[in-house]
Short mmCIF file of C-alpha atoms in Angstrom, two decimals:
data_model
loop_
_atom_site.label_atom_id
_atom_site.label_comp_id
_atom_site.label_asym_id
_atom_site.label_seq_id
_atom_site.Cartn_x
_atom_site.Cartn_y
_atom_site.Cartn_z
CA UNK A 1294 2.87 21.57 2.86
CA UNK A 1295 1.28 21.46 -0.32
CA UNK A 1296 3.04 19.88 -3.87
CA UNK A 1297 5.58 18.39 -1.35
CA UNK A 1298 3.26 16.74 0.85
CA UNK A 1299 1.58 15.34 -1.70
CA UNK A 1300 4.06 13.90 -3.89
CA UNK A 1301 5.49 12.63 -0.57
CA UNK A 1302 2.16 10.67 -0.17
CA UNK A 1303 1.64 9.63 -3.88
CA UNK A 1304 5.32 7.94 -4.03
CA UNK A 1305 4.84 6.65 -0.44
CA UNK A 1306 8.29 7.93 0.15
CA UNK A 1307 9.87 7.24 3.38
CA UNK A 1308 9.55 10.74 4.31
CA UNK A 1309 7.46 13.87 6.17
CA UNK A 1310 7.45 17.09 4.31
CA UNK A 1311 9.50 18.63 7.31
CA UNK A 1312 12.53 16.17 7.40
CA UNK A 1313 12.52 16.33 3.28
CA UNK A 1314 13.14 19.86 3.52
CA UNK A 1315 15.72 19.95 6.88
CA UNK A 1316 17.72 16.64 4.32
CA UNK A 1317 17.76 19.57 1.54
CA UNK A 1318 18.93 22.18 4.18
CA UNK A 1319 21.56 20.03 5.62
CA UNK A 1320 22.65 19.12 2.09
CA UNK A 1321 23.45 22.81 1.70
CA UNK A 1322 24.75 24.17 5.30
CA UNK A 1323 28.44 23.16 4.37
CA UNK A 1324 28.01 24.73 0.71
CA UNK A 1325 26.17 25.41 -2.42
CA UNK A 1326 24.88 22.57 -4.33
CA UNK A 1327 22.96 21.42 -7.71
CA UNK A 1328 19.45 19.72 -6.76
CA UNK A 1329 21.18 16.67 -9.08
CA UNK A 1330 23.89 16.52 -6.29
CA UNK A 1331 21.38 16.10 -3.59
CA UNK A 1332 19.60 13.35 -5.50
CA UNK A 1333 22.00 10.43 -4.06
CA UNK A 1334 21.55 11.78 -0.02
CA UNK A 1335 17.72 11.52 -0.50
CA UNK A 1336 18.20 8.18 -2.18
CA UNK A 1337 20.27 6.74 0.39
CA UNK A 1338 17.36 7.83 2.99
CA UNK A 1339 14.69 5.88 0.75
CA UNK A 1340 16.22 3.18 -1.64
CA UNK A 1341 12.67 2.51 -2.89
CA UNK A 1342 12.85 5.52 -4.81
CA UNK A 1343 14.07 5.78 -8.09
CA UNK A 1344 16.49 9.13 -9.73
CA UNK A 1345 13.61 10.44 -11.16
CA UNK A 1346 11.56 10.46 -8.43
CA UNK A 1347 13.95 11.60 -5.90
CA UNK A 1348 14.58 14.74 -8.04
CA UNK A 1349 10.58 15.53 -8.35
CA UNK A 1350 10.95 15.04 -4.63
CA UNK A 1351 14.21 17.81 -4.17
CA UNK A 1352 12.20 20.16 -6.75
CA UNK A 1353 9.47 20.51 -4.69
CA UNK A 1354 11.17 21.04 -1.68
CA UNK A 1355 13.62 23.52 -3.08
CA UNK A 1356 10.70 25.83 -4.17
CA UNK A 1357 9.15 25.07 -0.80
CA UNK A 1358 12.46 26.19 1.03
CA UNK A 1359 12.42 29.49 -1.29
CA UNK A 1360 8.90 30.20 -0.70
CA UNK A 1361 9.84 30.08 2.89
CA UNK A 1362 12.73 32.32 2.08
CA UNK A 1363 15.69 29.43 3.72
CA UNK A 1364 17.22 29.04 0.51
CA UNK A 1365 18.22 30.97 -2.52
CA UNK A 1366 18.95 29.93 -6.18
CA UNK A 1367 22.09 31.67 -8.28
CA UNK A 1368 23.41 29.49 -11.52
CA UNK A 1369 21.57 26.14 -10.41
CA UNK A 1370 22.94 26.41 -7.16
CA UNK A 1371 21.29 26.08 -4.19
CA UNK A 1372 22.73 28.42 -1.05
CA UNK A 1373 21.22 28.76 2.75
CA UNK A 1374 19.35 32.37 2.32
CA UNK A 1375 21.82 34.33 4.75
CA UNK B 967 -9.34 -8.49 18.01
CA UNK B 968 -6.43 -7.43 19.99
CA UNK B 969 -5.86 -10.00 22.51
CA UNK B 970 -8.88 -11.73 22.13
CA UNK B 971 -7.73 -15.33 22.46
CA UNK B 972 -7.42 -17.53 25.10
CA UNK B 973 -4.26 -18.78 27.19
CA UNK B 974 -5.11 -22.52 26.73
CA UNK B 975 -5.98 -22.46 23.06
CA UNK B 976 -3.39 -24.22 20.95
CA UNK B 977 -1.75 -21.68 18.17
CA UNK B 978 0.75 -21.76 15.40
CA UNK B 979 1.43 -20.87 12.19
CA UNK B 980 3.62 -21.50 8.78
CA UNK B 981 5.09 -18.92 6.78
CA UNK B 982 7.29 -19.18 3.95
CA UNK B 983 7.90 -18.09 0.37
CA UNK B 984 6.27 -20.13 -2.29
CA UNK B 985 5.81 -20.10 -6.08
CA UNK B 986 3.02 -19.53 -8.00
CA UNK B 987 1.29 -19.47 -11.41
CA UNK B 988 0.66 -15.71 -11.53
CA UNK B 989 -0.34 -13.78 -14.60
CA UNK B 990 -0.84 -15.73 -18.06
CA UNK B 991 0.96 -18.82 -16.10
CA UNK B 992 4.24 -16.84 -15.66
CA UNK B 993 5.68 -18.54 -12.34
CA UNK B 994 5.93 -15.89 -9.97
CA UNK B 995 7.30 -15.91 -5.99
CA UNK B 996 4.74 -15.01 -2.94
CA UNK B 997 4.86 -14.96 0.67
CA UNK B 998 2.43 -18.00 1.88
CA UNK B 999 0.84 -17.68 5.65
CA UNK B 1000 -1.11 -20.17 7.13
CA UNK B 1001 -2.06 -21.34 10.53
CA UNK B 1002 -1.59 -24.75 11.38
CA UNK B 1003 -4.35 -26.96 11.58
CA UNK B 1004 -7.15 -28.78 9.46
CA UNK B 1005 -8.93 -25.30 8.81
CA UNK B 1006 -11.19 -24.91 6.95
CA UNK B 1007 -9.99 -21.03 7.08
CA UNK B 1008 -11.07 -18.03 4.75
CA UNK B 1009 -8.31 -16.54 2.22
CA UNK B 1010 -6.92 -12.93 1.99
CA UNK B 1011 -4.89 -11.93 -1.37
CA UNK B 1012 -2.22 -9.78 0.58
CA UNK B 1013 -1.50 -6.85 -1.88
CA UNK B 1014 1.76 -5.22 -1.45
CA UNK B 1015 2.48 -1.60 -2.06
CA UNK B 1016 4.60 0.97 -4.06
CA UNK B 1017 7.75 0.32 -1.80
CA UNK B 1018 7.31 -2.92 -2.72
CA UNK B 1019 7.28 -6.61 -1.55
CA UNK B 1020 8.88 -5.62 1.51
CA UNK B 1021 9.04 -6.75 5.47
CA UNK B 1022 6.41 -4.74 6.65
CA UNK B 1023 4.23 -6.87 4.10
CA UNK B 1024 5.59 -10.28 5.60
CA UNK B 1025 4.60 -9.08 8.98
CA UNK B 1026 1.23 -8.37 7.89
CA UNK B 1027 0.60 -11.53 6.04
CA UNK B 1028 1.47 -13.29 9.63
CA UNK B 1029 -0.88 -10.78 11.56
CA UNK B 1030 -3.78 -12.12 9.34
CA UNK B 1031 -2.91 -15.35 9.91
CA UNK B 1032 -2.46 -15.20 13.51
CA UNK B 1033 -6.36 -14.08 13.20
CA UNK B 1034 -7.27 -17.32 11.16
CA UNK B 1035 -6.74 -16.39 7.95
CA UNK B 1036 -4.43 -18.16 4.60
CA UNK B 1037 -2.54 -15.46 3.29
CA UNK B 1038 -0.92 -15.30 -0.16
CA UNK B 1039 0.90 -11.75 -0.65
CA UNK B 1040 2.24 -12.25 -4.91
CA UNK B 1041 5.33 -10.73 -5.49
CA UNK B 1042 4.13 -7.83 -8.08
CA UNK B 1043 7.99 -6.74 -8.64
CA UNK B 1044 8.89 -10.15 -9.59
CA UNK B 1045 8.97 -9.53 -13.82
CA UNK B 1046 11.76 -6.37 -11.86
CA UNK B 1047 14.15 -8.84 -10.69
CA UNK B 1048 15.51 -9.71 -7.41
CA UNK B 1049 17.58 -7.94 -4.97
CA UNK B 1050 16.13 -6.27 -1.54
CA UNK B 1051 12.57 -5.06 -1.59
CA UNK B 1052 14.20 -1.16 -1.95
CA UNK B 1053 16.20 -1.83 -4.87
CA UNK B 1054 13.85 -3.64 -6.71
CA UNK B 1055 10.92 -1.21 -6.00
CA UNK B 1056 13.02 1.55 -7.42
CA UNK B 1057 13.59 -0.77 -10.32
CA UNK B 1058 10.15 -1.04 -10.88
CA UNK B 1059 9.58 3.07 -10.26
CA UNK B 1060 12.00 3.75 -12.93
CA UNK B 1061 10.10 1.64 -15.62
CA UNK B 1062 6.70 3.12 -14.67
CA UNK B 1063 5.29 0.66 -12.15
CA UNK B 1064 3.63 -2.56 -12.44
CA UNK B 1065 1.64 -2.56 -14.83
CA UNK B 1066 -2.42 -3.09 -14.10
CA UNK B 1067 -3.10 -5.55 -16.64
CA UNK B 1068 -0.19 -7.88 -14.70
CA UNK B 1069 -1.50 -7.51 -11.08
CA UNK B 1070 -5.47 -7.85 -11.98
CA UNK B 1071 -3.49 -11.40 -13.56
CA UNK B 1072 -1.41 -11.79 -10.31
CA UNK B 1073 -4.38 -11.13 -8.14
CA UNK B 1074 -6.51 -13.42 -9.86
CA UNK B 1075 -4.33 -16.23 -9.58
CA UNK B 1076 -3.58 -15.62 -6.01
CA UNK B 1077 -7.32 -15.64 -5.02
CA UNK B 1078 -7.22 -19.46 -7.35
CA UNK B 1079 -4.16 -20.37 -5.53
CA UNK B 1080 -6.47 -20.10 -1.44
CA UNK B 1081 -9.09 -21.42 -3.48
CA UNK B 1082 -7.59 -24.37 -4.16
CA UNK B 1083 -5.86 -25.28 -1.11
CA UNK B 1084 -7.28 -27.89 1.00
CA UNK B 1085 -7.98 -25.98 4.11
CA UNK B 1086 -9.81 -23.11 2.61
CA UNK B 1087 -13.23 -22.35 3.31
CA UNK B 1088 -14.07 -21.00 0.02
CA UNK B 1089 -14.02 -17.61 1.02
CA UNK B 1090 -11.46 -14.87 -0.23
CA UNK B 1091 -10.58 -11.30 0.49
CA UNK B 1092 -8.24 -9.05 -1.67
CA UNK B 1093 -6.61 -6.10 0.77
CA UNK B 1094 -3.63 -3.72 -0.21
CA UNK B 1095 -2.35 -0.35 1.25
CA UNK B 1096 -1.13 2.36 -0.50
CA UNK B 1097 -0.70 1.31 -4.40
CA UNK B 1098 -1.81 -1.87 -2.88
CA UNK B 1099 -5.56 -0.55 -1.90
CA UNK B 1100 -5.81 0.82 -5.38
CA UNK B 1101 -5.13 -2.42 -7.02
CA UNK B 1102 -7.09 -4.44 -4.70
CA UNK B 1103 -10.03 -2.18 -5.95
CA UNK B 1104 -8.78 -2.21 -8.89
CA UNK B 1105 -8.54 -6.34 -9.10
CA UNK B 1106 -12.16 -6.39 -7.26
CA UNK B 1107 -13.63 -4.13 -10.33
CA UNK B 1108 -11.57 -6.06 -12.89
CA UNK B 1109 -12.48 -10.10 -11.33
CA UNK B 1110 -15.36 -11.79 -10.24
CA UNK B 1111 -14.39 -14.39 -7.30
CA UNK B 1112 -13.44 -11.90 -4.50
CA UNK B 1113 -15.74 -11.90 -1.27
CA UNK B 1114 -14.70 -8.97 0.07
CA UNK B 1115 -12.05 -6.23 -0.74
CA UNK B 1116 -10.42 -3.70 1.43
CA UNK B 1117 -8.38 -0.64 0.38
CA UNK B 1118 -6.54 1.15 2.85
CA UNK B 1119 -5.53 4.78 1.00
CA UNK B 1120 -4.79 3.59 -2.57
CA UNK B 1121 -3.84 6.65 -4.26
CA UNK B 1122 -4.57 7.22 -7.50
CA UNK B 1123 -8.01 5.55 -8.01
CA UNK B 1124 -9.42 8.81 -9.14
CA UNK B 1125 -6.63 10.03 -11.95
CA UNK B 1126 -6.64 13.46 -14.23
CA UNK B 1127 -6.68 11.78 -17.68
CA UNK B 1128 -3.09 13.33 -18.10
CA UNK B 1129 -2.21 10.91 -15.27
CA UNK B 1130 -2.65 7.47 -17.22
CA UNK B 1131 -0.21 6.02 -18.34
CA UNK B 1132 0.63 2.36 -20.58
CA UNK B 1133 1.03 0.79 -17.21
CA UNK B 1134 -2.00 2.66 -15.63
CA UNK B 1135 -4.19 3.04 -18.74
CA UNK B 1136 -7.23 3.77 -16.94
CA UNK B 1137 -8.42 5.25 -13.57
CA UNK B 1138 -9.90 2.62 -11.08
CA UNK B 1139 -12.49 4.94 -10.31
CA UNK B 1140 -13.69 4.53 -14.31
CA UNK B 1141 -14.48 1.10 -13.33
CA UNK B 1142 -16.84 1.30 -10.23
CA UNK B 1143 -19.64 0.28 -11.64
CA UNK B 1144 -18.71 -3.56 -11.98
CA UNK B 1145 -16.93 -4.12 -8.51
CA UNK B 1146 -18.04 -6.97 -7.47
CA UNK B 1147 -17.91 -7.55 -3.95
CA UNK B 1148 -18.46 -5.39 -0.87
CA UNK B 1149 -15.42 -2.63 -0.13
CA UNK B 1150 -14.09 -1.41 2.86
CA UNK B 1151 -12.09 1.73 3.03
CA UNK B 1152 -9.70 2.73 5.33
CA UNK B 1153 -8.23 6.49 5.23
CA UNK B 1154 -6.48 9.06 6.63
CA UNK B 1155 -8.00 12.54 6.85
CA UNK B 1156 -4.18 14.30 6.41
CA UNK B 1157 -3.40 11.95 3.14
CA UNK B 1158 -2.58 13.61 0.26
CA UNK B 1159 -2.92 11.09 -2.28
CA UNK B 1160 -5.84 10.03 -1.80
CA UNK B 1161 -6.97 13.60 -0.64
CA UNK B 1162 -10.10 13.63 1.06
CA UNK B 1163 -11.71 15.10 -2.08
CA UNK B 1164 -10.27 12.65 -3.89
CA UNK B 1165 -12.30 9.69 -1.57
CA UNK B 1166 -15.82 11.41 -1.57
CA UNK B 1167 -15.52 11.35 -5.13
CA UNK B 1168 -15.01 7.72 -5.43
CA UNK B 1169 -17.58 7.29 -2.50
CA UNK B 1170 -20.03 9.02 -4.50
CA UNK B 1171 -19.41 7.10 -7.53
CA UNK B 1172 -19.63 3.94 -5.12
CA UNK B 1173 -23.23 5.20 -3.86
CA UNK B 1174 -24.29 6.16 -7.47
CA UNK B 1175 -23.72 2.64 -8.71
CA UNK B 1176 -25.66 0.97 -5.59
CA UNK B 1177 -22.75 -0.62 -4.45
CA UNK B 1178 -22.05 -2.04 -1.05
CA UNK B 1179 -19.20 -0.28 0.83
CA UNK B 1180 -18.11 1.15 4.29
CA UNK B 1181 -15.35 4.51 4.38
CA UNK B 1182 -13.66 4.83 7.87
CA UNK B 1183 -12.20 8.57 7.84
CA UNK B 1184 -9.63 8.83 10.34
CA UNK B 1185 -8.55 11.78 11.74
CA UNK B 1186 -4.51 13.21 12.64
CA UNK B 1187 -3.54 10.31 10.25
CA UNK B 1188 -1.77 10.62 6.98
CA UNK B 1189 -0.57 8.19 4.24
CA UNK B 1190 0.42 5.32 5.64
CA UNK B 1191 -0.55 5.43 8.81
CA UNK B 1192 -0.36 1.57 9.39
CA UNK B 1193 3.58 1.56 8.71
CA UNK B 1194 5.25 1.75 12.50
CA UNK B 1195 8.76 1.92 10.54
CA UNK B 1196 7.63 5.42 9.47
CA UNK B 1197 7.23 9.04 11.10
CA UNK B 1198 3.51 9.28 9.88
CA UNK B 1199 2.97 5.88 12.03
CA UNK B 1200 -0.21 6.50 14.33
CA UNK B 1201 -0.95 3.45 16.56
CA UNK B 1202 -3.98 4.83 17.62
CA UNK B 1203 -5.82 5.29 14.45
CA UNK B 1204 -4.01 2.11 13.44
CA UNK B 1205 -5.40 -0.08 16.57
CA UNK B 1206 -8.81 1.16 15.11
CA UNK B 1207 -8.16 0.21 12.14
CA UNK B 1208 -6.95 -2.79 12.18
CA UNK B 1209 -10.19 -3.74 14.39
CA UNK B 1210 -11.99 -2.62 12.07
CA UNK B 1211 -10.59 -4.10 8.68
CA UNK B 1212 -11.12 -7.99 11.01
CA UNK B 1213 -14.51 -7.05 12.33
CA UNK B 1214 -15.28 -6.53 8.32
CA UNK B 1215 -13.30 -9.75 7.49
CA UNK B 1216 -14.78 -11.91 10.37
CA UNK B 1217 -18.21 -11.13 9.60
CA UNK B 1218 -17.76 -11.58 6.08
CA UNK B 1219 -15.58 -14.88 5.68
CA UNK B 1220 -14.91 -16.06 9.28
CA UNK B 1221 -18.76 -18.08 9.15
CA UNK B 1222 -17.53 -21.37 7.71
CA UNK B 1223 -14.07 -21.22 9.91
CA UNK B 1224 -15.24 -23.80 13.20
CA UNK B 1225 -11.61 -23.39 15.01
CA UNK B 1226 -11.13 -19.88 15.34
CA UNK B 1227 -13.45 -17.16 16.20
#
């Protein structure tokens, strides 16, 4: 799990690495989306994190997700890889 | 621990918020435990963590107590504002934290607070979780006064000097050499932050200054693995835990406390 896990456990977010990345999948499934536009779902699943934070949060798990080849990147969007 | 009291013994407790002269005299709000009864009964400074001054920590506080201890858990977010724990914790993320200088202040105050009381037996442990282990390391380094300290996975007692920060100026670790009480650690061989490379180091450190401390390493448990709201709770590692974090505290303060052992 890697930078994600870790900055999971350093911000003691309310999260596991593996529901962080299905919240950024789910985000996605009913169309593309800016990480910034994603910020306010993963807020609303752990108020005790901050903007900032929530976005270091979606990076990581977006390059995660690509790594793993379940999401792509075009213009700052993010798409389900087909 | 668990269960270890008997059906006839009288029990009860009082719990409330209270205020406090925390750092530099600044009036600050706390959550106060106590059982109920002449004492005298050992201390714990209740150190709350990065999600803040929230529930979870209240529930604590009264778990202590039920064991025959007088909790005081500081509000560290208090300079943040109020509103509910979440809100003000990400209040306080946004600005950087707490800063260190204001809980070793907090801490200190807290542990003259017990001291003070009436029913105390003299004796007073600092114990925190998650940012709340680091500072309660941190505060045991920083203060003399503390019996005992216990940090369950404080991250970010070792720190890459790009790390600090005004608020976290420098690593806990940097300060080993003057802790001055005996340490427990509690931690949890999947954590990330602290890794397990991360707590040798500051076990080394611990053993190269001769200073007194116990690690317990726990297996299939990650950050947190205490918090029973969370996916990473693990009562089993937790049940061991907790037993031993009071077999640590009993032996260590419980000697002067006649009512409850």
């Amino acid at each position: 799990m890697g930078i994600l896990q870790y900055l999971i456990d350093h911000m003691c977010a309310k999260f596991t690495a593996g529901m962080m990345m299905d919240l950024v999948r789910e985000q996605i499934a009913e169309g593309a989306l800016t990480a910034d536009e994603i910020t306010q779902a993963i807020i609303e699943r752990d108020r005790s994190l901050d903007i900032a934070s929530a976005q270091t949060l979606i990076k990581a798990a977006v390059e995660q997700l690509v790594d793993a080849g379940y999401v792509e990147i075009r213009d700052d969007r993010l798409y389900l890889a087909v | 621990m668990w269960n270890e009291f008997t059906t006839a013994a009288y029990e009860g407790m009082l719990a409330e918020s209270v205020t406090m002269q925390g750092d530099g005299g600044e009036w600050i709000n706390a959550y106060c435990s106590r059982p109920l009864g002449a004492g005298p009964y050992p201390g714990i400074v209740l150190v709350h963590h990065l999600p803040g001054w929230d529930e979870i920590y209240r529930e604590m506080a009264r778990r202590f107590t039920q064991h025959g201890y007088v909790v005081i858990c500081p509000n560290l977010y208090f300079r943040f504002g109020h509103g509910m724990p979440q809100e003000v914790a990400a209040r306080a993320r946004a600005a950087g934290g707490v800063a260190d200088e204001l809980v070793v202040g907090d801490c200190k105050a807290a542990m003259q607070y017990l001291r003070a009381l009436p029913y105390s037996n003299g004796k007073v442990a600092i114990i925190g979780t998650c940012s709340g282990g680091r500072h309660a390391f941190l505060v045991a380094c920083r203060t003399k006064g503390f019996d005992v300290a216990v940090d369950c996975w404080g991250g970010s007692v070792v720190m890459a000097p790009e790390a600090l920060t005004p608020q976290q100026p420098v690593a806990p670790i940097d300060y080993t050499e003057h802790l001055s009480c005996p340490l427990l650690g509690v931690f949890g061989n999947d954590d990330q932050s602290p890794s397990p490379e991360q707590v040798n180091r500051h076990e080394e450190e611990l053993k190269k200054h001769g200073k007194s401390y116990t690690f317990h390493r726990h297996d299939g448990a990650g950050h947190g693995f205490w918090y029973y709201d969370r996916l990473n709770y693990r009562p089993q590692q937790s049940m061991d835990a907790w037993q031993k974090v009071f077999t640590f505290l009993n032996q260590n303060l419980q000697n002067h406390n006649a009512e409850r052992q």
